[in-house]
CSV table of C-alpha atoms and ligand atoms in Angstrom, one decimal:
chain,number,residue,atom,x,y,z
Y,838,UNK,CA,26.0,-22.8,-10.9
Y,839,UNK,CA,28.0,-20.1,-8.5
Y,840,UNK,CA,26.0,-19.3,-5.4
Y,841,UNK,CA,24.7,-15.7,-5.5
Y,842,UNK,CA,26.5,-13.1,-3.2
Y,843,UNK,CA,23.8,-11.3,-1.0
Y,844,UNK,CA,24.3,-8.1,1.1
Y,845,UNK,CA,22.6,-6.8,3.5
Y,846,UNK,CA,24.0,-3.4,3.9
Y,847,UNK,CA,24.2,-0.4,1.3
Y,848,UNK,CA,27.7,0.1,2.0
Y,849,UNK,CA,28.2,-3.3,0.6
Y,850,UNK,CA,26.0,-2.7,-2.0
Y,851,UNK,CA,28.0,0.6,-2.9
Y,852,UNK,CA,31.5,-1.4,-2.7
Y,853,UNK,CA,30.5,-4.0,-5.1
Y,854,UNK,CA,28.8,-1.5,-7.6
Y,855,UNK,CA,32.0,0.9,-7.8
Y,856,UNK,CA,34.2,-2.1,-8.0
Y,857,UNK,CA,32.1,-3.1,-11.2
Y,858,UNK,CA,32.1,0.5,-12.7
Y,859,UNK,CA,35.9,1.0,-12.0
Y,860,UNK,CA,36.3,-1.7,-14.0
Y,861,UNK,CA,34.0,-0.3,-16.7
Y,862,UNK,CA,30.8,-2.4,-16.6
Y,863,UNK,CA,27.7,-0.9,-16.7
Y,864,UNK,CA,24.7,-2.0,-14.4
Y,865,UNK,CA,21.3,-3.2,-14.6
Y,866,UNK,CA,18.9,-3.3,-11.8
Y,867,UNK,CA,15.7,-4.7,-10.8
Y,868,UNK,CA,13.7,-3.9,-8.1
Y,869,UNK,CA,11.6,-6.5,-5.8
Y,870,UNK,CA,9.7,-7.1,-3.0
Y,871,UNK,CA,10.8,-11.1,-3.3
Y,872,UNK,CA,8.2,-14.0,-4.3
Y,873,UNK,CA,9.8,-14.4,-7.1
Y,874,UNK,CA,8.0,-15.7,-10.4
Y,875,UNK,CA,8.8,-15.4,-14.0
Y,876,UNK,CA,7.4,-12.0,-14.1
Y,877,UNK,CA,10.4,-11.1,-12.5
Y,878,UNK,CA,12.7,-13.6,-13.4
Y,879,UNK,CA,11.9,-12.1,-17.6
Y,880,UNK,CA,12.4,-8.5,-16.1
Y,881,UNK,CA,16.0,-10.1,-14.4
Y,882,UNK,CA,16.4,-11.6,-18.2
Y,883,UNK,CA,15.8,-7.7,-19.5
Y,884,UNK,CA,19.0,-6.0,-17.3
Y,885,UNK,CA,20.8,-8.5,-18.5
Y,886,UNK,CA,20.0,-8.0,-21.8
Y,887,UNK,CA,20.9,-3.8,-21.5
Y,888,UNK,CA,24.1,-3.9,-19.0
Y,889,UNK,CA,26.7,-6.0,-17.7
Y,890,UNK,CA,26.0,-6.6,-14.3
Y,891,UNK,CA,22.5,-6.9,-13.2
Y,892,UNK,CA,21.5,-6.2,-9.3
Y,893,UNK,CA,17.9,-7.1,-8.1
Y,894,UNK,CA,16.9,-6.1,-4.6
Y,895,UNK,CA,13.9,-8.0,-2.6
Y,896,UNK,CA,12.4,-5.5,0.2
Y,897,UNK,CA,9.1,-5.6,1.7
Y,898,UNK,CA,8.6,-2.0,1.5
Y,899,UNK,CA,6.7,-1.1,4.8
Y,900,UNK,CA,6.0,2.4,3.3
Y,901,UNK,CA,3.5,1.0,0.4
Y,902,UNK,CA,1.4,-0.8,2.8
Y,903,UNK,CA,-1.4,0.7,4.8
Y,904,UNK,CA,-2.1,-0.4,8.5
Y,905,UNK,CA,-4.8,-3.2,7.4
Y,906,UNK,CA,-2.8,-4.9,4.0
Y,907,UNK,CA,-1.2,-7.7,3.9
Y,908,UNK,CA,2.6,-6.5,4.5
Y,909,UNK,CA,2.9,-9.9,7.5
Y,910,UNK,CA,1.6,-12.5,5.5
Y,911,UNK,CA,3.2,-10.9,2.4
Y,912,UNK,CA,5.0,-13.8,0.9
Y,913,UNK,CA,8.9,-14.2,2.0
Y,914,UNK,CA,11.3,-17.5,0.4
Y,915,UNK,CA,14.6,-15.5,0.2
Y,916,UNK,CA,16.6,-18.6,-0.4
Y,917,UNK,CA,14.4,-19.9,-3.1
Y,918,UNK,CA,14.3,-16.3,-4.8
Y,919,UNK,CA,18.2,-16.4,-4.5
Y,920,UNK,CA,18.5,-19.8,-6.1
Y,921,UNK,CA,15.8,-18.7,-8.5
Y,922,UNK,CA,18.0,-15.3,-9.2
Y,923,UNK,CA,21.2,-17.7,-9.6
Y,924,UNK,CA,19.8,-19.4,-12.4
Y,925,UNK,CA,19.1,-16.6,-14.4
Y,926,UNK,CA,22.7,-15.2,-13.6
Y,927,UNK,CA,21.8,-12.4,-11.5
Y,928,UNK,CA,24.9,-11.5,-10.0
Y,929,UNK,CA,23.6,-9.6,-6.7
Y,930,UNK,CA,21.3,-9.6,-4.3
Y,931,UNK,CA,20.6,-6.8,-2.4
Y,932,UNK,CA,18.2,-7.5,0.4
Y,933,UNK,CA,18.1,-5.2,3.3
Y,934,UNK,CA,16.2,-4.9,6.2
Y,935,UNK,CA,14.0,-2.6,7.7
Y,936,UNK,CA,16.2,-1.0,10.1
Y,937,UNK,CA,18.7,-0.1,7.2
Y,938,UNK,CA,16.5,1.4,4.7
Y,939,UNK,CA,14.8,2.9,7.6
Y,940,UNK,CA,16.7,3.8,11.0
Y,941,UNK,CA,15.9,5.5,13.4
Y,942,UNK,CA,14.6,9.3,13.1
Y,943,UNK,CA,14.0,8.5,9.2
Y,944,UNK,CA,11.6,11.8,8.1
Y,945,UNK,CA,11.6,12.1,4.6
Y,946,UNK,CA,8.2,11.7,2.9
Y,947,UNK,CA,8.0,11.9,-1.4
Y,948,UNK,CA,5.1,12.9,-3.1
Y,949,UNK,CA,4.4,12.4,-6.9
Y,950,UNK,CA,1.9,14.4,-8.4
Y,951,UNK,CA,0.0,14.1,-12.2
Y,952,UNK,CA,0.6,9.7,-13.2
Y,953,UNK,CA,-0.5,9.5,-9.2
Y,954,UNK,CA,-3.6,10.9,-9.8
Y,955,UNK,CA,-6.6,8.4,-9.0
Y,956,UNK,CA,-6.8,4.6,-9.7
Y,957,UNK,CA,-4.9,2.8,-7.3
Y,958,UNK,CA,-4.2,6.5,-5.3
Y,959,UNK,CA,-8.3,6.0,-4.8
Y,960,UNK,CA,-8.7,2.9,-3.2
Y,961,UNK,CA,-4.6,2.9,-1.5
Y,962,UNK,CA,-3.8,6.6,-0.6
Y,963,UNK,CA,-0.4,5.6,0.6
Y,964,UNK,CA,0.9,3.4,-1.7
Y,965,UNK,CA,2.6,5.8,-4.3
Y,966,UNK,CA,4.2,7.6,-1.7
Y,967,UNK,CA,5.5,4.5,-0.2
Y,968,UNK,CA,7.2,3.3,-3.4
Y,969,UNK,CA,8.4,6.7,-4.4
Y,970,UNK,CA,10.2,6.8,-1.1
Y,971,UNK,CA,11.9,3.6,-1.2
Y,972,UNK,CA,12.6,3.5,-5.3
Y,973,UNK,CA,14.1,7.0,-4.7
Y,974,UNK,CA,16.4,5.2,-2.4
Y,975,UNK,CA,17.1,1.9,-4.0
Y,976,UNK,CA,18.2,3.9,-6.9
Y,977,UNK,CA,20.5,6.2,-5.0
Y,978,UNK,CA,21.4,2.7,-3.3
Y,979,UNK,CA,22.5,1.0,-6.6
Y,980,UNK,CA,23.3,4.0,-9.0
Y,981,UNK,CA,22.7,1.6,-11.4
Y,982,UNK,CA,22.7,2.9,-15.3
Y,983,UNK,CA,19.1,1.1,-16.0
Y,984,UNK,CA,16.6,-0.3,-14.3
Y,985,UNK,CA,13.4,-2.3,-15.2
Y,986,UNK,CA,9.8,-1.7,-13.8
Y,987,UNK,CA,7.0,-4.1,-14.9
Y,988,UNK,CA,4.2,-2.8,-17.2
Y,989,UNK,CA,2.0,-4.9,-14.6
Y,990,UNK,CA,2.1,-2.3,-12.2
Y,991,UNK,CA,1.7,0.5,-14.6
Y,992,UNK,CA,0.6,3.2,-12.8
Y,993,UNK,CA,3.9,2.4,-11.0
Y,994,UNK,CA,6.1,2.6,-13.5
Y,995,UNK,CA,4.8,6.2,-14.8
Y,996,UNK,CA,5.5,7.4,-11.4
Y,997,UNK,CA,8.6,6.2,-11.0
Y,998,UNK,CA,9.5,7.6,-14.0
Y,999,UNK,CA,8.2,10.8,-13.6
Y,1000,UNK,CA,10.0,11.1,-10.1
Y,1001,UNK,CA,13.5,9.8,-11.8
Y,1002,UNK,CA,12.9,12.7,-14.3
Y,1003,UNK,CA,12.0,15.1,-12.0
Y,1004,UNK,CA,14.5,14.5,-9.1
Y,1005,UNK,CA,17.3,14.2,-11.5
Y,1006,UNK,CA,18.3,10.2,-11.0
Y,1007,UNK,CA,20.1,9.7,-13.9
Y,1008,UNK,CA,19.1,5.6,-14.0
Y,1009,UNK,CA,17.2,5.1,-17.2
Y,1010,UNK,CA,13.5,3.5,-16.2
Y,1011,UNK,CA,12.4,0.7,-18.6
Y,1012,UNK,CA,9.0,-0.8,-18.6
Y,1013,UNK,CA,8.6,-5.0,-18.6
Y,1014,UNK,CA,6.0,-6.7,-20.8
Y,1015,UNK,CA,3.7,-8.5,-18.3
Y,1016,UNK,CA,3.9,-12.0,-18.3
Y,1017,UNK,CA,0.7,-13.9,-18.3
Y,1018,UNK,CA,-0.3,-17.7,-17.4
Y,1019,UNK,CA,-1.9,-20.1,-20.3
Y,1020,UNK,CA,-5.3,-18.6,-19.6
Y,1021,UNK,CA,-3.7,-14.8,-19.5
Y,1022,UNK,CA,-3.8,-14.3,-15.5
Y,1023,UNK,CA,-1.1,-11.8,-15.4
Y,1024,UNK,CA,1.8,-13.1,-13.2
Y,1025,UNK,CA,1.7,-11.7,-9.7
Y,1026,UNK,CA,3.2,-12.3,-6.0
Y,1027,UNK,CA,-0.6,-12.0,-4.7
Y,1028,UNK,CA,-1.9,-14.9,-7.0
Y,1029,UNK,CA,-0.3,-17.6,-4.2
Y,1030,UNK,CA,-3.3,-16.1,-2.4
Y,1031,UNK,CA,-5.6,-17.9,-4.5
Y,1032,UNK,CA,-7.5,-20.8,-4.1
Y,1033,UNK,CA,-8.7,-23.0,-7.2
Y,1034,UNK,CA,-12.0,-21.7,-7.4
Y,1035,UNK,CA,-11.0,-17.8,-7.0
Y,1036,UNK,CA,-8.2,-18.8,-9.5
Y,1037,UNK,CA,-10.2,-19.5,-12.5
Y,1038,UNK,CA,-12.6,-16.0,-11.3
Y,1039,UNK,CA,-9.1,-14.5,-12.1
Y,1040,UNK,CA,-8.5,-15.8,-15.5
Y,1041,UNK,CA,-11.1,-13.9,-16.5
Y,1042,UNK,CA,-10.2,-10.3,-15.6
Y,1043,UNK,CA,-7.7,-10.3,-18.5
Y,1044,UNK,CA,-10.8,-11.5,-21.3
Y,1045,UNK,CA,-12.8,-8.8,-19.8
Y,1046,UNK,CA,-10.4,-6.0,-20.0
Y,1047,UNK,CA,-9.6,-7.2,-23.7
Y,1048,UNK,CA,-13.1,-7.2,-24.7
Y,1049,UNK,CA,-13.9,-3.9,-23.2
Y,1050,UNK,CA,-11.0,-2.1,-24.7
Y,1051,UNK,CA,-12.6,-4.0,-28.3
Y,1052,UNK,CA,-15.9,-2.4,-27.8
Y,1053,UNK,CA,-14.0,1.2,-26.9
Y,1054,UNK,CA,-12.5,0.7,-30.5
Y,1055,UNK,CA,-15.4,0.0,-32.1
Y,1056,UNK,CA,-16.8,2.9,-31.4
Y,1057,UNK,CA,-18.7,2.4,-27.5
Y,1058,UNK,CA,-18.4,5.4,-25.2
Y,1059,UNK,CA,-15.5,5.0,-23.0
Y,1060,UNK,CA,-17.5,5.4,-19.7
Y,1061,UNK,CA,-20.0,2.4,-21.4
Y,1062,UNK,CA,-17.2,0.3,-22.1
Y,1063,UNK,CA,-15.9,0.8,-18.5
Y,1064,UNK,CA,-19.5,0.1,-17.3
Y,1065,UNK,CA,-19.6,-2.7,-18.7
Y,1066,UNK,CA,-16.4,-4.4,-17.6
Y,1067,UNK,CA,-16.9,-3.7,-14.5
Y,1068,UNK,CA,-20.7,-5.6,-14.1
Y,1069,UNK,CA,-19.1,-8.4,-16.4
Y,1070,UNK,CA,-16.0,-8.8,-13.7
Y,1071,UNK,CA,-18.8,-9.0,-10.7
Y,1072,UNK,CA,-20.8,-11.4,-13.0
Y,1073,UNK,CA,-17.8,-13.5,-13.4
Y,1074,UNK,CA,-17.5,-14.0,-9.4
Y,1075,UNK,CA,-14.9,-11.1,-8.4
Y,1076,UNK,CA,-16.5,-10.1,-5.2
Y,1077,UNK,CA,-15.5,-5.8,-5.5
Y,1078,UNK,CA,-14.1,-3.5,-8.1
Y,1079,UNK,CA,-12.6,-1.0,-7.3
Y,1080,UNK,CA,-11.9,0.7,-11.0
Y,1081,UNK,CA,-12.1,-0.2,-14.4
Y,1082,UNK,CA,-10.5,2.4,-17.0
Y,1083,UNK,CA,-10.1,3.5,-20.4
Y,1084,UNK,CA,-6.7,6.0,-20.3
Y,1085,UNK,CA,-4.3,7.6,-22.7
Y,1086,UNK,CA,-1.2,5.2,-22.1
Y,1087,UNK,CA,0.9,8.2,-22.2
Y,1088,UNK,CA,0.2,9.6,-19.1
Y,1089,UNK,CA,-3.3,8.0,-18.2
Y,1090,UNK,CA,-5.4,10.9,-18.7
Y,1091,UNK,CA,-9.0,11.2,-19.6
Y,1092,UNK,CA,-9.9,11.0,-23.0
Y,1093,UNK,CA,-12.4,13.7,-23.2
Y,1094,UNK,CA,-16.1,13.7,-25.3
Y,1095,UNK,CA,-15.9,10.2,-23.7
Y,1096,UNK,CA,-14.0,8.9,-26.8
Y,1097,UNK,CA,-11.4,6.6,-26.7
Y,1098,UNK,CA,-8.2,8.2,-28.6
Y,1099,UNK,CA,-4.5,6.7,-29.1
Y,1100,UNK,CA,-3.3,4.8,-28.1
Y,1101,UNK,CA,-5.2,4.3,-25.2
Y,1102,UNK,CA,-4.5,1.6,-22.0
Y,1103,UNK,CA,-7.1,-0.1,-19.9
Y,1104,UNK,CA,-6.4,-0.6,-16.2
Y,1105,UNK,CA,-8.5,-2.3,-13.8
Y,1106,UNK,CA,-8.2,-3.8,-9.7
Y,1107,UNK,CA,-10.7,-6.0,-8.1
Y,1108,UNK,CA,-11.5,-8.0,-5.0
Y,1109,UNK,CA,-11.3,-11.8,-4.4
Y,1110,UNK,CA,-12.4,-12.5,-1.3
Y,1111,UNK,CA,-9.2,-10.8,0.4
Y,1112,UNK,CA,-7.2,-10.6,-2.6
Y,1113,UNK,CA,-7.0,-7.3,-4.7
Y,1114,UNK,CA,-6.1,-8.3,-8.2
Y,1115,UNK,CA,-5.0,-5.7,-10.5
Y,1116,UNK,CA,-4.1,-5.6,-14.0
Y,1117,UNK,CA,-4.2,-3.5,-17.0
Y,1118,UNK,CA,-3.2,-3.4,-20.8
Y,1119,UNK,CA,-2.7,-1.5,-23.9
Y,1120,UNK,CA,-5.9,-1.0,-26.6
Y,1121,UNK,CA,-5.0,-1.8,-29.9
V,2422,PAF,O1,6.5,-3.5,-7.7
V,2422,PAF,C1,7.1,-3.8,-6.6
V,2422,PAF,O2,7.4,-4.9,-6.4
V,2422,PAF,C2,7.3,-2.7,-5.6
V,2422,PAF,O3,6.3,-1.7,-5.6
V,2422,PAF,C3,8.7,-2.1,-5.7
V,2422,PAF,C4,8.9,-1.3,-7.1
V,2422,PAF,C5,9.8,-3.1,-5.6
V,2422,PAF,C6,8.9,-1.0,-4.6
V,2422,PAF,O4,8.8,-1.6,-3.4
């Protein structure tokens, strides 16, 4: 297996990706923040699938945190994620540093409006402004001709998309089935946070969320249904939740009359001790 190149620098970056393009190979790219699992590893899998080259980046975007998260013990294995990336025949790393995504007398700020609205914007103010800033740049970084967001982070990917559409990036943004353990935890960098106990708490958020979005179908007020969840996930042992809701898929909007209409995602984050978990998933 060839090692995998890394750079550091978007100058190198830039190099290798018009060296591909001049000779005529499109590019796929996946953006990270490292800790690699197979939630990734199937979105690496993905670009590969719709270009010739795939790039994925691993930065732990400052920007996204807030002053009292977790971005120092956010988990960091570089050379395992490389190796990891190898295997799946990635064929770049990109994985700069603070300094060179942000230098000195960096003052840009980018605000989405509309698929930011609420949700995780309630409970992390800063976080969708953080991400739009840094995807903005990763995808002027790569210029790549598609790039793959996991339907994990949902609220994510409509924002990105959005801001692609709206600031003219002309990378097409594809969303990533979530992929789940044997009990349905969905895949996440912030499960290595969990201990036994709080692991099997967490294998139920997906069961909950299923069976709410059931009794949405059958007919239960969406606020009920929501309710609902929401006591079952603090009856279960999750310590806080922060939201659980019913939302058109499309752009996460509120149904109205309290009816659930299609097709329809549920989206939820809660507490574990000092773990927020969140997950969401379509009603059907
Ligand atoms: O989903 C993530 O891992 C991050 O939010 C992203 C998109 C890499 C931006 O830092």
């Amino acid at each position: 297996m060839a090692e995998l190149p890394i750079v550091r620098t978007i100058a190198g970056l830039r190099e290798q990706v018009r060296a591909w393009r001049a000779g005529g190979l499109s590019v796929g790219f996946v953006p990270t923040m490292g800790a690699l699992h197979e939630g990734h590893l199937a979105l690496i899998r993905q670009a590969r699938g719709l270009a010739d080259r795939t790039v994925c980046s691993i930065f732990v975007n400052p920007t996204q945190f807030a002053p009292t998260e977790d971005l120092d013990r956010y988990p960091r294995q570089e050379a395992r994620d490389a190796e990891l990336l190898a295997t799946e025949g990635c064929d770049l790393l990109f994985a700069p540093t603070p300094a060179e995504m942000y230098p000195p007398g960096f003052a840009t700020r980018i605000q989405v409006a509309g698929p930011t609205d609420g949700l995780e914007s309630d409970s992390r103010p800063h976080f969708f402004g953080g991400v739009a800033l840094v995807v903005a740049k990763l995808l002027n970084q790569v210029q790549a001709d598609v790039a793959v967001f996991g339907e994990k982070d949902y609220q994510q990917l409509l924002t990105v998309r959005r801001m692609a559409r709206d600031l003219d990036i002309p990378t097409q943004i594809v969303g990533g089935s979530t992929v789940r353990d044997a009990h349905g935890l969905a895949l996440s960098s912030r499960n290595a946070y969990l201990n036994d106990a709080e692991l099997s708490v967490a294998r139920r958020l997906n069961v909950i969320l299923k069976q709410a979005g059931l009794a949405a179908l059958s007919g239960a007020p969406v606020g009920q249904a929501e309710a609902q969840a929401a006591e079952a996930l603090l009856a279960a042992g999750f310590d806080r939740v922060d939201y659980v809701a019913l939302r058109r898929a499309e752009d996460l909007g509120i149904f109205p009359g309290d009816r659930l209409g299609a097709p329809a995602r549920i989206l939820a984050a809660a507490w574990l001790g000092g773990t927020r978990l969140i997950d969401n998933m379509a009603v059907e």
